[in-house]
Tab-separated table of C-alpha atoms in Angstrom:
chain	number	residue	atom	x	y	z
V	1	MET	CA	32.960	74.000	10.552
V	2	ARG	CA	32.439	75.898	7.326
V	3	SER	CA	31.187	73.785	4.426
V	4	LEU	CA	33.519	73.225	1.499
V	5	TRP	CA	30.564	73.406	-0.870
V	6	THR	CA	30.042	77.155	-1.099
V	7	PRO	CA	29.867	79.192	-4.313
V	8	SER	CA	33.039	81.125	-3.499
V	9	LEU	CA	35.089	77.985	-2.819
V	10	VAL	CA	33.768	75.900	-5.702
V	11	PHE	CA	33.905	78.605	-8.363
V	12	GLY	CA	37.128	80.004	-6.924
V	13	GLY	CA	38.633	76.526	-7.103
V	14	ALA	CA	37.432	76.110	-10.686
V	15	VAL	CA	39.054	79.385	-11.732
V	16	PHE	CA	42.265	78.561	-9.844
V	17	LEU	CA	42.486	75.128	-11.508
V	18	ARG	CA	42.242	76.657	-14.960
V	19	VAL	CA	44.737	79.418	-14.185
V	20	VAL	CA	47.257	76.846	-12.930
V	21	LEU	CA	46.816	74.656	-16.001
V	22	PHE	CA	47.030	77.675	-18.299
V	23	CYS	CA	50.317	78.809	-16.723
V	24	TYR	CA	51.680	75.273	-16.810
V	25	GLY	CA	50.749	75.135	-20.488
V	26	LEU	CA	52.791	78.238	-21.205
V	27	PHE	CA	55.787	76.636	-19.471
V	28	GLN	CA	55.423	73.331	-21.325
V	29	ASP	CA	55.008	75.058	-24.693
V	30	ALA	CA	58.181	77.051	-24.060
V	31	TYR	CA	60.440	74.271	-22.792
V	32	SER	CA	59.106	70.912	-23.963
V	33	PRO	CA	59.117	69.396	-27.458
V	34	LEU	CA	55.688	67.927	-26.604
V	35	LYS	CA	53.412	70.958	-26.686
V	36	TYR	CA	50.545	71.551	-24.283
V	37	THR	CA	48.513	73.634	-26.732
V	38	ASP	CA	46.143	71.581	-28.866
V	39	ILE	CA	46.988	71.498	-32.585
V	40	ASP	CA	43.400	72.543	-33.297
V	41	TYR	CA	44.045	75.845	-31.510
V	42	PHE	CA	46.664	76.726	-34.103
V	43	VAL	CA	44.118	75.876	-36.807
V	44	PHE	CA	41.576	78.207	-35.149
V	45	THR	CA	44.024	81.072	-34.780
V	46	ASP	CA	45.358	80.693	-38.330
V	47	ALA	CA	41.780	80.843	-39.634
V	48	ALA	CA	41.179	83.958	-37.510
V	49	ARG	CA	44.296	85.508	-39.069
V	50	PHE	CA	42.921	84.882	-42.572
V	51	VAL	CA	39.632	86.488	-41.555
V	52	GLY	CA	41.558	89.470	-40.203
V	53	TRP	CA	43.194	89.836	-43.602
V	54	GLY	CA	39.806	89.893	-45.275
V	55	ARG	CA	40.093	86.346	-46.598
V	56	SER	CA	38.150	83.149	-45.974
V	57	PRO	CA	38.858	81.083	-42.852
V	58	TYR	CA	38.768	78.052	-45.152
V	59	ASP	CA	41.988	79.237	-46.768
V	60	ARG	CA	43.513	77.518	-43.756
V	61	GLU	CA	43.692	73.802	-44.523
V	62	THR	CA	41.861	71.488	-42.090
V	63	TYR	CA	39.628	74.288	-40.751
V	64	ARG	CA	36.303	72.414	-40.506
V	65	TYR	CA	34.248	74.760	-38.358
V	66	THR	CA	31.786	77.619	-38.636
V	67	PRO	CA	33.290	81.025	-39.482
V	68	LEU	CA	31.781	82.273	-36.210
V	69	LEU	CA	34.602	80.555	-34.330
V	70	ALA	CA	37.260	82.283	-36.421
V	71	TRP	CA	35.505	85.618	-35.949
V	72	LEU	CA	35.375	85.073	-32.192
V	73	LEU	CA	39.146	84.491	-32.099
V	74	ILE	CA	40.212	87.514	-34.155
V	75	PRO	CA	41.797	89.084	-31.009
V	76	THR	CA	44.353	86.218	-31.076
V	77	THR	CA	45.848	87.889	-34.155
V	78	TRP	CA	46.542	91.180	-32.392
V	79	SER	CA	50.112	92.001	-31.491
V	80	GLY	CA	51.410	90.701	-28.191
V	81	THR	CA	51.966	87.217	-26.851
V	82	ALA	CA	49.127	87.512	-24.356
V	83	TRP	CA	46.535	88.054	-27.082
V	84	PHE	CA	47.416	84.722	-28.675
V	85	SER	CA	45.950	82.995	-25.604
V	86	PHE	CA	42.712	84.980	-25.782
V	87	GLY	CA	40.803	81.967	-27.124
V	88	LYS	CA	41.907	79.754	-24.233
V	89	GLY	CA	40.520	82.350	-21.848
V	90	VAL	CA	37.213	82.367	-23.727
V	91	PHE	CA	36.932	78.582	-23.633
V	92	ALA	CA	37.836	78.392	-19.932
V	93	THR	CA	35.308	81.140	-19.131
V	94	ALA	CA	32.662	79.144	-21.005
V	95	ASP	CA	33.465	76.220	-18.684
V	96	ILE	CA	32.800	78.364	-15.619
V	97	LEU	CA	29.550	79.781	-16.990
V	98	THR	CA	28.415	76.260	-17.853
V	99	GLY	CA	29.005	75.255	-14.232
V	100	TRP	CA	26.920	78.210	-13.057
V	101	LEU	CA	24.040	77.129	-15.311
V	102	LEU	CA	24.346	73.585	-13.989
V	103	VAL	CA	23.874	74.914	-10.461
V	104	LEU	CA	20.782	76.845	-11.569
V	105	ILE	CA	19.298	73.724	-13.183
V	106	LEU	CA	20.058	71.497	-10.196
V	107	ARG	CA	18.514	74.035	-7.813
V	108	SER	CA	15.449	74.773	-9.904
V	109	LYS	CA	12.086	73.243	-9.102
V	110	ALA	CA	11.717	72.052	-12.688
V	111	GLY	CA	15.211	70.566	-12.609
V	112	ARG	CA	16.382	68.511	-9.621
V	113	ASN	CA	15.129	70.822	-6.815
V	114	MET	CA	18.356	70.545	-4.787
V	115	SER	CA	19.818	72.711	-2.080
V	116	THR	CA	22.613	75.075	-3.068
V	117	GLN	CA	25.172	72.926	-1.277
V	118	ASN	CA	24.152	69.717	-3.046
V	119	SER	CA	23.864	71.416	-6.420
V	120	LEU	CA	27.435	72.706	-6.034
V	121	LYS	CA	28.635	69.186	-5.195
V	122	TYR	CA	27.254	67.791	-8.419
V	123	ALA	CA	28.240	70.804	-10.510
V	124	SER	CA	31.800	70.258	-9.265
V	125	ILE	CA	31.908	67.117	-11.401
V	126	TRP	CA	32.197	69.600	-14.256
V	127	LEU	CA	33.763	72.632	-12.619
V	128	LEU	CA	36.593	70.828	-10.790
V	129	ASN	CA	37.154	68.110	-13.374
V	130	PRO	CA	40.833	68.184	-14.471
V	131	MET	CA	39.945	66.656	-17.836
V	132	VAL	CA	37.440	69.411	-18.610
V	133	ALA	CA	39.832	72.145	-17.461
V	134	THR	CA	42.747	70.665	-19.422
V	135	ILE	CA	40.804	70.445	-22.665
V	136	SER	CA	39.671	74.081	-22.506
V	137	THR	CA	43.059	75.476	-21.444
V	138	ARG	CA	44.762	73.533	-24.235
V	139	GLY	CA	42.624	75.504	-26.675
V	140	SER	CA	39.796	73.144	-27.586
V	141	SER	CA	36.489	74.830	-28.392
V	142	GLU	CA	34.301	72.011	-27.027
V	143	GLY	CA	33.533	74.088	-23.940
V	144	LEU	CA	31.534	76.466	-26.123
V	145	LEU	CA	29.271	73.570	-27.073
V	146	GLY	CA	28.892	72.769	-23.389
V	147	ILE	CA	27.485	76.176	-22.556
V	148	MET	CA	25.191	76.110	-25.606
V	149	VAL	CA	23.717	72.721	-24.682
V	150	ILE	CA	23.252	73.550	-20.992
V	151	SER	CA	21.764	76.950	-21.887
V	152	LEU	CA	19.334	75.125	-24.173
V	153	LEU	CA	18.340	72.752	-21.376
V	154	TRP	CA	17.960	75.639	-18.904
V	155	ALA	CA	15.717	77.510	-21.364
V	156	ILE	CA	13.520	74.452	-21.931
V	157	ILE	CA	12.899	73.615	-18.284
V	158	ASN	CA	12.227	77.288	-17.492
V	159	ARG	CA	9.765	77.602	-20.382
V	160	HIS	CA	11.768	80.109	-22.413
V	161	ILE	CA	10.762	78.315	-25.594
V	162	LYS	CA	11.681	80.945	-28.182
V	163	LEU	CA	15.100	81.425	-26.613
V	164	ALA	CA	15.524	77.638	-26.627
V	165	GLY	CA	14.775	77.607	-30.348
V	166	VAL	CA	17.440	80.218	-31.030
V	167	LEU	CA	19.977	78.322	-28.899
V	168	LEU	CA	19.210	75.028	-30.646
V	169	GLY	CA	19.645	76.602	-34.079
V	170	LEU	CA	22.913	78.231	-33.000
V	171	ALA	CA	24.262	75.002	-31.467
V	172	VAL	CA	23.508	72.945	-34.586
V	173	HIS	CA	25.120	75.594	-36.775
V	174	PHE	CA	28.180	75.624	-34.544
V	175	LYS	CA	28.528	71.824	-34.368
V	176	ILE	CA	26.218	69.416	-36.133
V	177	TYR	CA	25.568	66.894	-33.387
V	178	PRO	CA	23.089	68.885	-31.182
V	179	PHE	CA	20.406	68.292	-33.821
V	180	ILE	CA	19.842	64.895	-32.150
V	181	TYR	CA	18.216	66.753	-29.246
V	182	ALA	CA	15.403	68.127	-31.432
V	183	PRO	CA	13.258	64.940	-31.442
V	184	ALA	CA	13.698	64.523	-27.681
V	185	ILE	CA	12.720	68.139	-27.003
V	186	LEU	CA	9.618	67.928	-29.206
V	187	LEU	CA	8.507	64.684	-27.571
V	188	TYR	CA	9.231	66.110	-24.133
V	189	LEU	CA	7.171	69.232	-24.706
V	190	SER	CA	4.329	67.204	-26.232
V	191	SER	CA	4.105	65.122	-23.042
V	192	ASP	CA	2.412	67.984	-21.183
V	193	PRO	CA	-0.493	66.336	-19.278
V	194	VAL	CA	-2.405	69.628	-19.371
V	195	ALA	CA	-2.413	69.529	-23.165
V	196	ARG	CA	-3.810	65.956	-23.128
V	197	LYS	CA	-6.347	66.471	-20.351
V	198	GLY	CA	-9.771	65.293	-21.385
V	199	SER	CA	-8.605	63.889	-24.729
V	200	ALA	CA	-10.755	60.937	-25.737
V	201	THR	CA	-8.987	59.566	-28.807
V	202	ILE	CA	-5.419	58.428	-29.383
V	203	PHE	CA	-5.046	61.100	-32.072
V	204	ALA	CA	-6.204	63.841	-29.722
V	205	LYS	CA	-4.140	62.483	-26.856
V	206	TYR	CA	-0.777	61.931	-28.586
V	207	VAL	CA	-0.730	63.553	-32.027
V	208	VAL	CA	-2.400	66.894	-31.354
V	209	PRO	CA	-0.051	67.824	-28.438
V	210	PHE	CA	2.906	67.240	-30.777
V	211	PHE	CA	1.722	70.341	-32.685
V	212	SER	CA	1.405	72.463	-29.570
V	213	ASN	CA	2.289	76.142	-29.496
V	214	ASP	CA	5.558	75.323	-27.734
V	215	ASN	CA	6.611	72.808	-30.373
V	216	ILE	CA	5.677	75.134	-33.212
V	217	ALA	CA	7.581	77.994	-31.572
V	218	ILE	CA	10.792	76.055	-30.894
V	219	THR	CA	10.738	74.516	-34.381
V	220	THR	CA	10.206	77.886	-36.038
V	221	PHE	CA	12.867	79.772	-34.101
V	222	SER	CA	15.458	76.994	-34.376
V	223	LEU	CA	14.979	76.636	-38.135
V	224	LEU	CA	15.049	80.408	-38.676
V	225	THR	CA	18.253	80.733	-36.637
V	226	PHE	CA	19.962	77.781	-38.318
V	227	ALA	CA	18.879	78.795	-41.828
V	228	GLY	CA	19.710	82.458	-41.254
V	229	LEU	CA	23.227	81.749	-40.021
V	230	ASN	CA	23.913	79.265	-42.809
V	231	LEU	CA	22.593	81.603	-45.474
V	232	ALA	CA	24.742	84.448	-44.167
V	233	MET	CA	27.866	82.272	-44.063
V	234	TYR	CA	27.162	80.882	-47.538
V	235	MET	CA	26.774	84.384	-48.972
V	236	LEU	CA	30.123	85.341	-47.439
V	237	TYR	CA	32.175	82.201	-48.148
V	238	GLY	CA	30.245	80.167	-50.724
V	239	TYR	CA	30.512	76.412	-51.222
V	240	PRO	CA	33.698	75.983	-49.112
V	241	PHE	CA	31.567	76.841	-46.074
V	242	LEU	CA	29.161	73.970	-46.787
V	243	GLN	CA	31.934	71.545	-47.703
V	244	HIS	CA	34.182	72.117	-44.712
V	245	THR	CA	31.563	72.792	-42.049
V	246	TYR	CA	29.064	70.053	-42.892
V	247	LEU	CA	29.675	67.805	-45.906
V	248	HIS	CA	33.245	66.924	-44.913
V	249	HIS	CA	32.011	65.072	-41.830
V	250	VAL	CA	29.942	62.621	-43.881
V	251	THR	CA	32.995	61.188	-45.662
V	252	ARG	CA	35.559	62.025	-42.996
V	253	ILE	CA	38.388	59.507	-42.573
V	254	ASP	CA	40.335	60.236	-39.397
V	255	HIS	CA	42.119	57.325	-37.773
V	256	ARG	CA	44.565	59.217	-35.544
V	257	HIS	CA	43.829	59.357	-31.803
V	258	ASN	CA	40.541	57.633	-32.526
V	259	PHE	CA	39.084	55.318	-29.854
V	260	SER	CA	36.373	54.107	-32.233
V	261	PRO	CA	36.214	50.421	-33.247
V	262	TYR	CA	36.108	51.779	-36.817
V	263	ASN	CA	39.670	53.036	-36.327
V	264	ILE	CA	41.533	50.260	-38.180
V	265	LEU	CA	38.948	50.148	-40.955
V	266	LEU	CA	39.317	53.893	-41.506
V	267	TYR	CA	43.096	53.501	-41.512
V	268	LEU	CA	42.881	50.827	-44.217
V	269	SER	CA	40.430	52.938	-46.243
V	270	SER	CA	42.698	55.982	-46.092
V	271	SER	CA	45.770	53.974	-47.143
V	272	SER	CA	44.103	52.009	-49.932
V	273	PRO	CA	42.537	54.162	-52.682
V	274	THR	CA	41.293	51.014	-54.438
V	275	ALA	CA	39.356	49.822	-51.396
V	276	ALA	CA	38.007	53.311	-50.732
V	277	SER	CA	36.722	53.616	-54.310
V	278	THR	CA	34.744	50.352	-54.185
V	279	PHE	CA	32.860	50.871	-50.923
V	280	HIS	CA	32.616	54.126	-48.989
V	281	PHE	CA	31.988	52.657	-45.562
V	282	GLU	CA	32.634	55.969	-43.836
V	283	SER	CA	29.562	57.437	-45.561
V	284	ILE	CA	27.123	54.967	-43.978
V	285	ALA	CA	28.720	54.505	-40.541
V	286	PHE	CA	26.394	57.167	-39.163
V	287	VAL	CA	23.225	55.131	-39.898
V	288	PRO	CA	23.185	52.938	-36.726
V	289	GLN	CA	24.549	55.886	-34.748
V	290	LEU	CA	21.673	58.201	-35.694
V	291	LEU	CA	19.048	55.473	-35.488
V	292	LEU	CA	19.908	54.909	-31.829
V	293	SER	CA	20.721	58.449	-30.692
V	294	ALA	CA	18.168	60.493	-32.650
V	295	VAL	CA	15.250	58.068	-32.991
V	296	LEU	CA	15.091	55.098	-30.606
V	297	ILE	CA	16.356	56.721	-27.406
V	298	PRO	CA	14.064	59.792	-27.680
V	299	LEU	CA	11.070	57.556	-28.403
V	300	MET	CA	11.794	55.446	-25.323
V	301	LEU	CA	12.845	58.092	-22.811
V	302	ALA	CA	12.069	61.680	-23.802
V	303	LYS	CA	8.693	61.885	-22.084
V	304	LEU	CA	10.193	60.718	-18.800
V	305	ASP	CA	13.215	62.942	-18.267
V	306	LEU	CA	14.785	65.335	-20.751
V	307	PRO	CA	18.271	65.763	-19.169
V	308	GLY	CA	18.675	61.996	-18.788
V	309	THR	CA	17.505	61.439	-22.354
V	310	MET	CA	19.971	64.000	-23.694
V	311	LEU	CA	22.786	62.280	-21.800
V	312	ALA	CA	21.830	58.874	-23.219
V	313	GLN	CA	21.601	60.361	-26.732
V	314	THR	CA	24.974	62.064	-26.504
V	315	PHE	CA	26.683	59.048	-24.961
V	316	ALA	CA	25.332	56.823	-27.738
V	317	PHE	CA	26.308	59.341	-30.418
V	318	VAL	CA	29.904	59.517	-29.171
V	319	ALA	CA	30.261	55.770	-28.533
V	320	LEU	CA	29.015	54.874	-32.031
V	321	ASN	CA	30.740	57.734	-33.847
V	322	LYS	CA	33.292	56.672	-36.439
V	323	VAL	CA	35.661	59.243	-34.911
V	324	CYS	CA	35.831	59.161	-31.109
V	325	THR	CA	38.418	61.343	-29.356
V	326	SER	CA	38.857	62.531	-25.771
V	327	GLN	CA	37.499	65.966	-26.668
V	328	TYR	CA	34.152	64.440	-27.596
V	329	PHE	CA	33.739	63.105	-24.061
V	330	ILE	CA	33.059	66.705	-23.030
V	331	TRP	CA	29.808	66.503	-24.988
V	332	PHE	CA	28.254	64.062	-22.518
V	333	LEU	CA	30.265	64.897	-19.382
V	334	VAL	CA	28.464	68.244	-19.182
V	335	LEU	CA	25.155	66.395	-18.668
V	336	VAL	CA	26.443	63.900	-16.100
V	337	PRO	CA	25.928	66.194	-13.026
V	338	ILE	CA	22.188	66.367	-13.777
V	339	TYR	CA	21.832	62.616	-14.314
V	340	LEU	CA	23.863	61.311	-11.371
V	341	PRO	CA	21.685	62.309	-8.358
V	342	ASN	CA	19.041	59.659	-9.101
V	343	SER	CA	21.292	57.139	-10.844
V	344	SER	CA	22.166	53.563	-9.938
V	345	LEU	CA	25.828	54.537	-10.365
V	346	LEU	CA	25.468	56.383	-7.042
V	347	SER	CA	22.821	54.288	-5.311
V	348	LYS	CA	24.961	51.197	-5.984
V	349	PRO	CA	28.538	52.323	-5.275
V	350	TYR	CA	30.076	49.063	-6.460
V	351	LEU	CA	28.409	49.561	-9.837
V	352	GLY	CA	29.615	53.158	-10.144
V	353	ILE	CA	33.183	52.277	-9.123
V	354	THR	CA	33.264	49.345	-11.551
V	355	ALA	CA	31.908	51.448	-14.423
V	356	GLY	CA	34.393	54.251	-13.767
V	357	ALA	CA	37.343	51.879	-13.432
V	358	LEU	CA	36.486	50.008	-16.638
V	359	TRP	CA	35.902	53.228	-18.592
V	360	VAL	CA	39.239	54.730	-17.517
V	361	GLY	CA	41.082	51.406	-17.768
V	362	ALA	CA	39.914	50.705	-21.320
V	363	GLN	CA	41.080	54.172	-22.376
V	364	ALA	CA	44.434	53.652	-20.682
V	365	LEU	CA	44.903	50.352	-22.514
V	366	TRP	CA	44.176	52.032	-25.863
V	367	LEU	CA	46.491	54.967	-25.065
V	368	TRP	CA	49.284	52.550	-24.171
V	369	GLN	CA	48.902	50.891	-27.567
V	370	GLY	CA	48.836	54.317	-29.213
V	371	TYR	CA	52.005	55.353	-27.388
V	372	GLU	CA	53.764	52.186	-28.559
V	373	LEU	CA	52.746	52.969	-32.129
V	374	GLU	CA	53.407	56.706	-32.366
V	375	PHE	CA	56.354	57.194	-30.020
V	376	LEU	CA	58.150	53.834	-30.077
V	377	GLY	CA	57.376	52.859	-33.662
V	378	HIS	CA	55.934	49.446	-32.781
V	379	SER	CA	53.163	48.109	-35.013
V	380	THR	CA	50.247	47.688	-32.596
V	381	PHE	CA	47.358	47.974	-35.034
V	382	VAL	CA	46.198	44.363	-34.602
V	383	PRO	CA	45.411	43.080	-32.070
V	384	GLY	CA	46.532	46.029	-29.887
V	385	LEU	CA	44.638	49.117	-31.074
V	386	TRP	CA	41.831	47.119	-32.615
V	387	GLY	CA	41.268	44.956	-29.541
V	388	SER	CA	41.468	47.840	-27.069
V	389	GLY	CA	39.084	49.842	-29.261
V	390	LEU	CA	36.569	47.003	-29.165
V	391	LEU	CA	36.968	46.708	-25.386
V	392	PHE	CA	36.358	50.431	-24.908
V	393	TYR	CA	33.328	50.210	-27.193
V	394	ALA	CA	31.921	47.298	-25.161
V	395	VAL	CA	32.401	49.217	-21.896
V	396	ASN	CA	30.632	52.248	-23.381
V	397	ILE	CA	27.676	50.152	-24.541
V	398	TRP	CA	27.388	48.584	-21.076
V	399	ILE	CA	27.385	52.027	-19.415
V	400	LEU	CA	24.867	53.278	-21.982
V	401	GLY	CA	22.599	50.398	-20.972
V	402	ILE	CA	22.828	51.504	-17.333
V	403	ILE	CA	21.939	55.097	-18.244
V	404	ILE	CA	18.961	54.026	-20.374
V	405	SER	CA	17.732	51.706	-17.617
V	406	ASP	CA	17.993	54.468	-15.004
V	407	VAL	CA	16.129	57.033	-17.094
V	408	GLY	CA	13.524	54.474	-18.103
V	409	LYS	CA	12.644	53.843	-14.451
V	410	ARG	CA	11.802	57.472	-13.768
V	411	PRO	CA	8.020	57.621	-13.407
V	412	VAL	CA	7.156	61.161	-14.313
V	413	ASN	CA	8.102	64.125	-16.447
V	414	VAL	CA	9.530	66.333	-13.675
V	415	MET	CA	9.014	69.665	-15.398
V	416	PHE	CA	5.358	69.081	-16.109
V	417	ALA	CA	4.746	67.406	-12.751
V	418	ASN	CA	5.952	70.544	-11.010
V	419	ARG	CA	3.994	72.660	-13.445
V	420	SER	CA	0.800	70.689	-12.689
V	421	GLU	CA	1.359	71.108	-8.949
V	422	ASP	CA	1.802	74.851	-9.430
V	423	GLU	CA	-1.387	75.002	-11.482
V	424	LYS	CA	-3.334	73.105	-8.793
V	425	LEU	CA	-2.001	75.496	-6.150
V	426	GLY	CA	-2.909	78.439	-8.360
V	427	ALA	CA	-6.434	77.072	-8.821
V	428	GLN	CA	-6.847	76.641	-5.049
V	429	GLU	CA	-5.628	80.195	-4.467
V	430	SER	CA	-8.092	81.462	-7.059
V	431	LYS	CA	-10.958	79.698	-5.279
V	432	VAL	CA	-9.916	81.257	-1.963
V	433	ASP	CA	-9.697	84.693	-3.555
V	434	GLN	CA	-13.146	84.205	-5.113
V	435	SER	CA	-14.635	83.165	-1.753
V	436	LEU	CA	-13.153	86.221	-0.073
V	437	SER	CA	-14.523	88.455	-2.835
V	438	ASP	CA	-17.977	86.951	-2.491
V	439	GLY	CA	-17.864	87.428	1.285
V	440	VAL	CA	-16.907	91.069	0.923
V	441	ALA	CA	-19.632	91.579	-1.666
V	442	ARG	CA	-22.235	90.115	0.752
């Protein structure tokens, strides 16, 4: 019997799923008062229209993204109904390419060293995931971040360090959050046992490798890419670029469709100018979030397993973010296929089923409260939304603990372990070649 896990079936199924959802979206947009297309897609396309007219994308209110996104979607402004959906096609294509990169990472020796069949099974968690496909076909740009992050990971484990630097700089320019990966990557690359071989002192063993050629290269290329893009955008669009792309997110107050436990507090801050003027809570909410995701987790885990560390970082960043929406789940879901093969969520099925059920159930409870509020007009702020938000937060923290525990138990840095084995094999081959040469010479 032919296996279901073949490239043609898996990728064909992924394309078919997105085509079906795209066509359904056109039908729902045409005949239902509740639109399938994400409101953000209209923001993107309006900004692209302003760019097409030679104006700033920030002339469109609520556009909080890099101008690169508006430039990318300029074809949506061309005449014809089909062109308006161009962006959805781009985002869905990014999903498929991300799945292809996941397969490459799972198959690679420096990644998980799986067979093609098994790598396709795990990549299907992304490729055949209805949530992922729905978000991209609704017109959310989060899929673009997925391909940037997975491309970055692929470049790191395959030793394309300069390319990784460019990808990191681009990803941080496009969306701020990937900067949390920088400490983990630097610590990961500095864990090379070859660089520490023979080191006698703590300084030589742990500090000197941190300033390795790889770390210097990725730092230089990422900073040059990030600074170059920002300088170019600032010269074109001035201060509005900085305000809307970066600074806005520091003081952002967004309580709609927000799973965060900060939801009610943000709602009260937005509705009470007096309270907002006395204490700007939203400006410091990122402190515990960044302390955990960008400092503590990399220090604990980065030298053990980079993909697992990046998942833990992203999961913590989203769980502790003052704004937590379904679209942000894409940020960590893209890393799940690489983490799962050696996880306790699979080795202990009861644990995985319980975690999945609680994660989905807590969201469903919150969404029910949100439906009561927005569609039925019932006041469910307290204890409904607040309580369900706290429950979802607690479930996320519990799952984060499982991820951290799993990654912390991994005994070796896989990339460098494989690299060391290759170097030993190369050294043995060199000795054989030398012996043969000496024999011929005699």
